[in-house]
């Protein structure tokens, strides 16, 4: 009889967003006249910008003509897109990344989840706590962790790097040396950013110990401060220890279009084997690429008009973030994030747990956010609000909280 992958049974089940949904639904049923404002959304809400829409239309028409029709895309993605990425995302920032080190995909979530495949199942992983759950869960499924301890809310064999207020929600170098280090900056859920000298310490550490850093830069475009690196390759030596993930989802509103990429430098090796070769092999075997139409849309993000339009969207979201940050601070809350990231991370008042504060906000103020404890035990006592709501709702939510 067929057997299942028992590793899946180790997953405690993610009740975070389903519990939020249920609580909101139940409250709405009992109080149909109340207007609930949702500031828990981790998805963009503004429509795709005009220059990208134009590129989409053109690409669709090309697919309908014999002369311009395209079938399977090249394994790594179309050169026209990879060249633009190399130029604008890397060379313009002084990073030596070439187009053939860029692997186009349909998003960063699958790349972050799949990358573990090219590493040994006995690799030790290190993750932040609180954390974006994909990094841990994908390693659980692959059998790289032990059992889940419900008391500790942690998996055995995983190195957790606690991110607390005293350290600006940044991880400290762990005592035990990990093989794979997952870092995400600007961070989801805390909105924390890492300055270049700090990131350089991680790069030096990884090079010294033969670890690989898996760097999720999905929120890179929300950075406005000068001393915050947009890419890990801004650090010396990162080419020999780091893989970087990027996404068009938050940058250009592509959550529904689907486009992202992974960068693996040619000289990155483990046990003398090129990781580029392994990932290329995996790509070739298990993946057939992002759609031509969407890659053309991605190309338009780098046009002069496209870049202008996208910058405007990002700064619109960041105006929301500012309204939330300032509103919360005025109301006396302890707040971080929201400056170089679309996430605002706030301390719950007094000794309220994350879920108690959730209930209070829902029932008394009719605002919905995300309990920090859903991202890991060190998220307990915190709460995440996002800048992706409408301007109207964002302002009204802060007015309600102010009262
Ligand atoms: C939204 C997000 C991504 C992007 O995922 P896509 O699959 O590209 O939509 C990656 N990492 C983090 C931490 C995110 O929050």
XYZ file of N, CA and C in Angstrom, residues 174-289:
348
model
N 24.497 32.948 15.273
C 24.181 31.864 16.212
C 25.423 31.192 16.785
N 25.271 30.566 17.948
C 26.380 29.876 18.590
C 26.809 28.655 17.803
N 25.823 27.958 17.279
C 26.074 26.744 16.519
C 26.136 27.119 15.036
N 27.089 26.557 14.282
C 27.247 26.985 12.882
C 26.222 26.304 11.966
N 25.369 27.078 11.306
C 24.397 26.479 10.376
C 25.032 26.256 9.008
N 24.454 25.349 8.224
C 24.882 25.186 6.832
C 24.162 26.197 5.946
N 22.864 26.347 6.194
C 22.048 27.263 5.402
C 21.463 28.326 6.310
N 21.631 29.583 5.911
C 21.136 30.692 6.735
C 20.102 31.471 5.932
N 18.867 31.471 6.395
C 17.818 32.230 5.714
C 17.755 33.631 6.297
N 17.929 34.630 5.441
C 17.773 36.017 5.879
C 16.794 36.708 4.935
N 15.973 37.591 5.485
C 15.004 38.324 4.673
C 15.009 39.778 5.118
N 15.526 40.657 4.248
C 15.550 42.097 4.554
C 15.288 42.925 3.308
N 14.442 43.945 3.406
C 13.577 44.330 4.513
C 12.678 43.167 4.930
N 12.432 43.064 6.230
C 11.818 41.864 6.777
C 10.297 41.855 6.769
N 9.762 40.690 6.432
C 8.382 40.353 6.697
C 8.447 39.317 7.818
N 7.884 39.516 8.988
C 6.844 40.483 9.334
C 7.305 41.760 10.052
N 8.561 41.896 10.467
C 8.896 42.980 11.406
C 9.179 44.322 10.738
N 9.409 44.322 9.419
C 9.757 45.568 8.734
C 11.181 46.022 9.034
N 11.955 45.185 9.745
C 13.331 45.566 10.085
C 14.221 45.530 8.843
N 15.256 46.362 8.842
C 16.238 46.345 7.754
C 17.627 46.155 8.338
N 18.537 45.640 7.501
C 19.906 45.440 7.968
C 20.831 46.349 7.192
N 21.643 47.097 7.945
C 22.599 47.990 7.291
C 23.722 47.164 6.671
N 24.455 47.843 5.774
C 25.453 47.120 4.997
C 26.562 46.520 5.868
N 27.022 47.255 6.886
C 28.132 46.714 7.688
C 27.689 45.469 8.468
N 26.427 45.456 8.889
C 25.904 44.267 9.590
C 25.790 43.081 8.637
N 25.261 43.344 7.435
C 25.104 42.266 6.458
C 26.480 41.724 6.056
N 27.467 42.641 5.982
C 28.831 42.224 5.662
C 29.356 41.211 6.694
N 28.992 41.412 7.976
C 29.418 40.462 9.014
C 28.869 39.060 8.738
N 27.624 39.008 8.280
C 27.022 37.707 7.950
C 27.721 37.070 6.755
N 28.049 37.878 5.766
C 28.736 37.364 4.582
C 30.114 36.823 4.978
N 30.832 37.571 5.802
C 32.157 37.127 6.248
C 32.043 35.825 7.047
N 31.033 35.771 7.900
C 30.795 34.580 8.722
C 30.531 33.369 7.829
N 29.663 33.548 6.841
C 29.314 32.435 5.942
C 30.541 31.972 5.161
N 31.342 32.914 4.688
C 32.544 32.533 3.948
C 33.547 31.799 4.840
N 33.649 32.251 6.094
C 34.580 31.625 7.030
C 34.183 30.189 7.337
N 32.880 29.945 7.437
C 32.420 28.620 7.876
C 31.900 27.736 6.755
N 31.935 28.226 5.529
C 31.401 27.424 4.418
C 29.898 27.270 4.468
N 29.201 28.271 5.021
C 27.734 28.253 5.017
C 27.232 28.985 3.778
N 25.976 28.764 3.432
C 25.359 29.509 2.328
C 24.219 30.350 2.888
N 24.206 31.638 2.505
C 23.110 32.527 2.912
C 22.047 32.523 1.817
N 20.817 32.294 2.207
C 19.689 32.351 1.280
C 18.982 33.668 1.576
N 19.184 34.645 0.704
C 18.788 36.026 0.993
C 17.520 36.401 0.238
N 16.451 36.631 0.972
C 15.158 36.979 0.381
C 15.029 38.504 0.380
N 15.109 39.077 -0.823
C 15.059 40.539 -0.951
C 13.758 40.974 -1.635
N 12.668 40.290 -1.313
C 11.372 40.563 -1.955
C 10.897 42.005 -1.745
N 11.372 42.647 -0.665
C 10.899 44.007 -0.353
C 11.943 45.078 -0.631
N 12.948 44.719 -1.419
C 14.063 45.618 -1.725
C 13.593 46.996 -2.221
N 12.531 47.037 -3.026
C 12.131 48.318 -3.641
C 11.511 49.296 -2.634
N 11.241 48.826 -1.411
C 10.658 49.721 -0.409
C 11.725 50.468 0.392
N 13.001 50.179 0.092
C 14.093 50.835 0.809
C 14.233 52.275 0.344
N 14.316 53.197 1.309
C 14.576 54.588 0.942
C 15.858 55.117 1.580
N 16.275 54.562 2.714
C 17.511 55.030 3.359
C 18.738 54.615 2.551
N 19.711 55.526 2.509
C 20.900 55.327 1.681
C 21.794 54.177 2.146
N 21.866 53.965 3.459
C 22.851 52.995 3.956
C 22.301 51.568 4.080
N 21.141 51.322 3.481
C 20.566 49.980 3.510
C 20.832 49.300 2.170
N 21.493 48.151 2.172
C 21.766 47.477 0.898
C 20.493 46.916 0.263
N 20.390 47.043 -1.060
C 19.248 46.476 -1.783
C 19.504 45.018 -2.127
N 20.790 44.689 -2.237
C 21.163 43.325 -2.603
C 22.293 42.867 -1.691
N 22.346 41.561 -1.434
C 23.451 41.045 -0.611
C 24.766 41.143 -1.380
N 24.679 41.221 -2.729
C 25.912 41.301 -3.516
C 26.582 42.666 -3.436
N 25.969 43.600 -2.695
C 26.659 44.856 -2.398
C 27.771 44.609 -1.376
N 27.733 43.448 -0.698
C 28.769 43.107 0.283
C 29.919 42.372 -0.402
N 31.143 42.647 0.050
C 32.317 41.968 -0.502
C 32.266 40.490 -0.161
N 32.513 39.666 -1.147
C 32.591 38.228 -0.890
C 31.260 37.506 -0.956
N 30.174 38.228 -1.209
C 28.856 37.575 -1.228
C 28.726 36.606 -2.407
N 29.508 36.846 -3.456
C 29.402 35.954 -4.622
C 29.806 34.526 -4.296
N 30.596 34.342 -3.231
C 31.018 32.981 -2.926
C 30.217 32.358 -1.789
N 29.144 33.045 -1.316
C 28.384 32.436 -0.213
C 26.891 32.735 -0.245
N 26.389 33.451 -1.256
C 24.980 33.860 -1.152
C 24.171 33.610 -2.421
N 22.930 33.216 -2.185
C 21.911 33.104 -3.235
C 20.867 34.158 -2.905
N 20.402 34.888 -3.918
C 19.414 35.949 -3.633
C 18.102 35.688 -4.378
N 17.001 35.951 -3.680
C 15.665 35.814 -4.269
C 15.028 37.190 -4.414
N 14.404 37.397 -5.558
C 13.688 38.647 -5.788
C 12.327 38.336 -6.383
N 11.428 39.296 -6.259
C 10.072 39.088 -6.739
C 9.525 40.375 -7.339
N 8.692 40.247 -8.358
C 7.988 41.412 -8.899
C 6.681 41.643 -8.150
N 6.367 40.769 -7.193
C 5.050 40.799 -6.542
C 4.767 42.094 -5.809
N 5.640 42.481 -4.882
C 5.389 43.671 -4.080
C 5.934 44.908 -4.791
N 7.044 44.733 -5.527
C 7.685 45.825 -6.257
C 6.764 46.429 -7.310
N 6.107 45.564 -8.084
C 5.347 46.043 -9.233
C 3.913 45.515 -9.249
N 3.467 44.977 -8.124
C 2.077 44.518 -8.039
C 1.788 43.250 -8.818
N 2.799 42.366 -8.981
C 2.650 41.160 -9.799
C 2.141 39.942 -9.020
N 1.510 40.140 -7.853
C 1.107 38.946 -7.082
C 0.171 38.047 -7.892
N -0.630 38.662 -8.782
C -1.518 37.869 -9.628
C -0.921 37.525 -10.983
N 0.106 38.265 -11.419
C 0.743 37.968 -12.709
C 1.797 36.875 -12.560
N 2.544 36.895 -11.466
C 3.565 35.910 -11.098
C 4.890 36.074 -11.846
N 5.877 36.639 -11.195
C 7.224 36.739 -11.766
C 8.231 37.014 -10.658
N 9.339 36.301 -10.733
C 10.411 36.514 -9.759
C 11.711 35.980 -10.343
N 12.773 36.016 -9.568
C 14.025 35.416 -10.044
C 14.947 35.087 -8.885
N 15.875 34.186 -9.190
C 16.887 33.783 -8.220
C 18.247 34.038 -8.840
N 19.172 34.548 -8.033
C 20.529 34.805 -8.512
C 21.482 33.813 -7.860
N 22.229 33.091 -8.687
C 23.280 32.204 -8.176
C 24.574 32.526 -8.918
N 25.540 33.134 -8.222
C 26.808 33.475 -8.868
C 27.558 32.213 -9.303
N 28.283 32.347 -10.399
C 29.016 31.203 -10.960
C 30.004 30.575 -9.986
N 30.644 31.380 -9.164
C 31.687 30.789 -8.315
C 31.169 30.204 -7.005
N 29.863 30.262 -6.782
C 29.305 29.706 -5.555
C 29.347 28.175 -5.614
N 30.109 27.591 -4.684
C 30.298 26.136 -4.706
C 30.070 25.530 -3.326
N 29.671 24.268 -3.305
C 29.633 23.494 -2.065
C 30.210 22.127 -2.396
N 31.106 21.629 -1.565
C 31.829 20.375 -1.830
C 32.460 20.399 -3.220
N 32.881 21.556 -3.663
C 33.528 21.685 -4.968
C 32.559 21.670 -6.145
N 31.263 21.578 -5.876
C 30.265 21.516 -6.957
C 29.586 22.876 -7.096
N 29.400 23.304 -8.338
C 28.755 24.590 -8.607
C 27.260 24.516 -8.290
N 26.798 25.422 -7.440
C 25.367 25.445 -7.104
C 24.545 25.940 -8.289
N 25.179 26.774 -9.136
C 24.532 27.214 -10.372
C 24.171 25.999 -11.222
N 25.133 25.058 -11.346
C 24.890 23.843 -12.141
C 23.717 23.046 -11.578
N 23.690 22.909 -10.261
C 22.626 22.104 -9.641
C 21.261 22.755 -9.848
N 21.206 24.080 -9.658
C 19.923 24.772 -9.804
C 19.484 24.773 -11.278
N 20.455 24.904 -12.189
C 20.129 24.861 -13.617
C 19.568 23.477 -13.964
N 20.158 22.449 -13.370
C 19.701 21.083 -13.610
C 18.268 20.906 -13.095
N 18.022 21.456 -11.912
C 16.686 21.357 -11.337
C 15.668 22.113 -12.193
N 16.025 23.335 -12.560
C 15.178 24.171 -13.412
C 14.815 23.412 -14.695
N 15.841 22.827 -15.323
C 15.641 22.120 -16.580
C 14.742 20.904 -16.433
N 14.827 20.249 -15.287
C 14.076 19.009 -15.080
C 12.647 19.251 -14.607
N 12.466 20.216 -13.708
C 11.169 20.341 -13.045
C 10.380 21.587 -13.388
N 10.905 22.425 -14.277
C 10.273 23.725 -14.468
C 10.315 24.106 -15.933
N 9.247 24.745 -16.422
C 9.290 25.185 -17.816
C 9.141 26.694 -17.975
N 9.384 27.426 -16.920
C 9.530 28.869 -17.059
C 8.279 29.686 -16.865
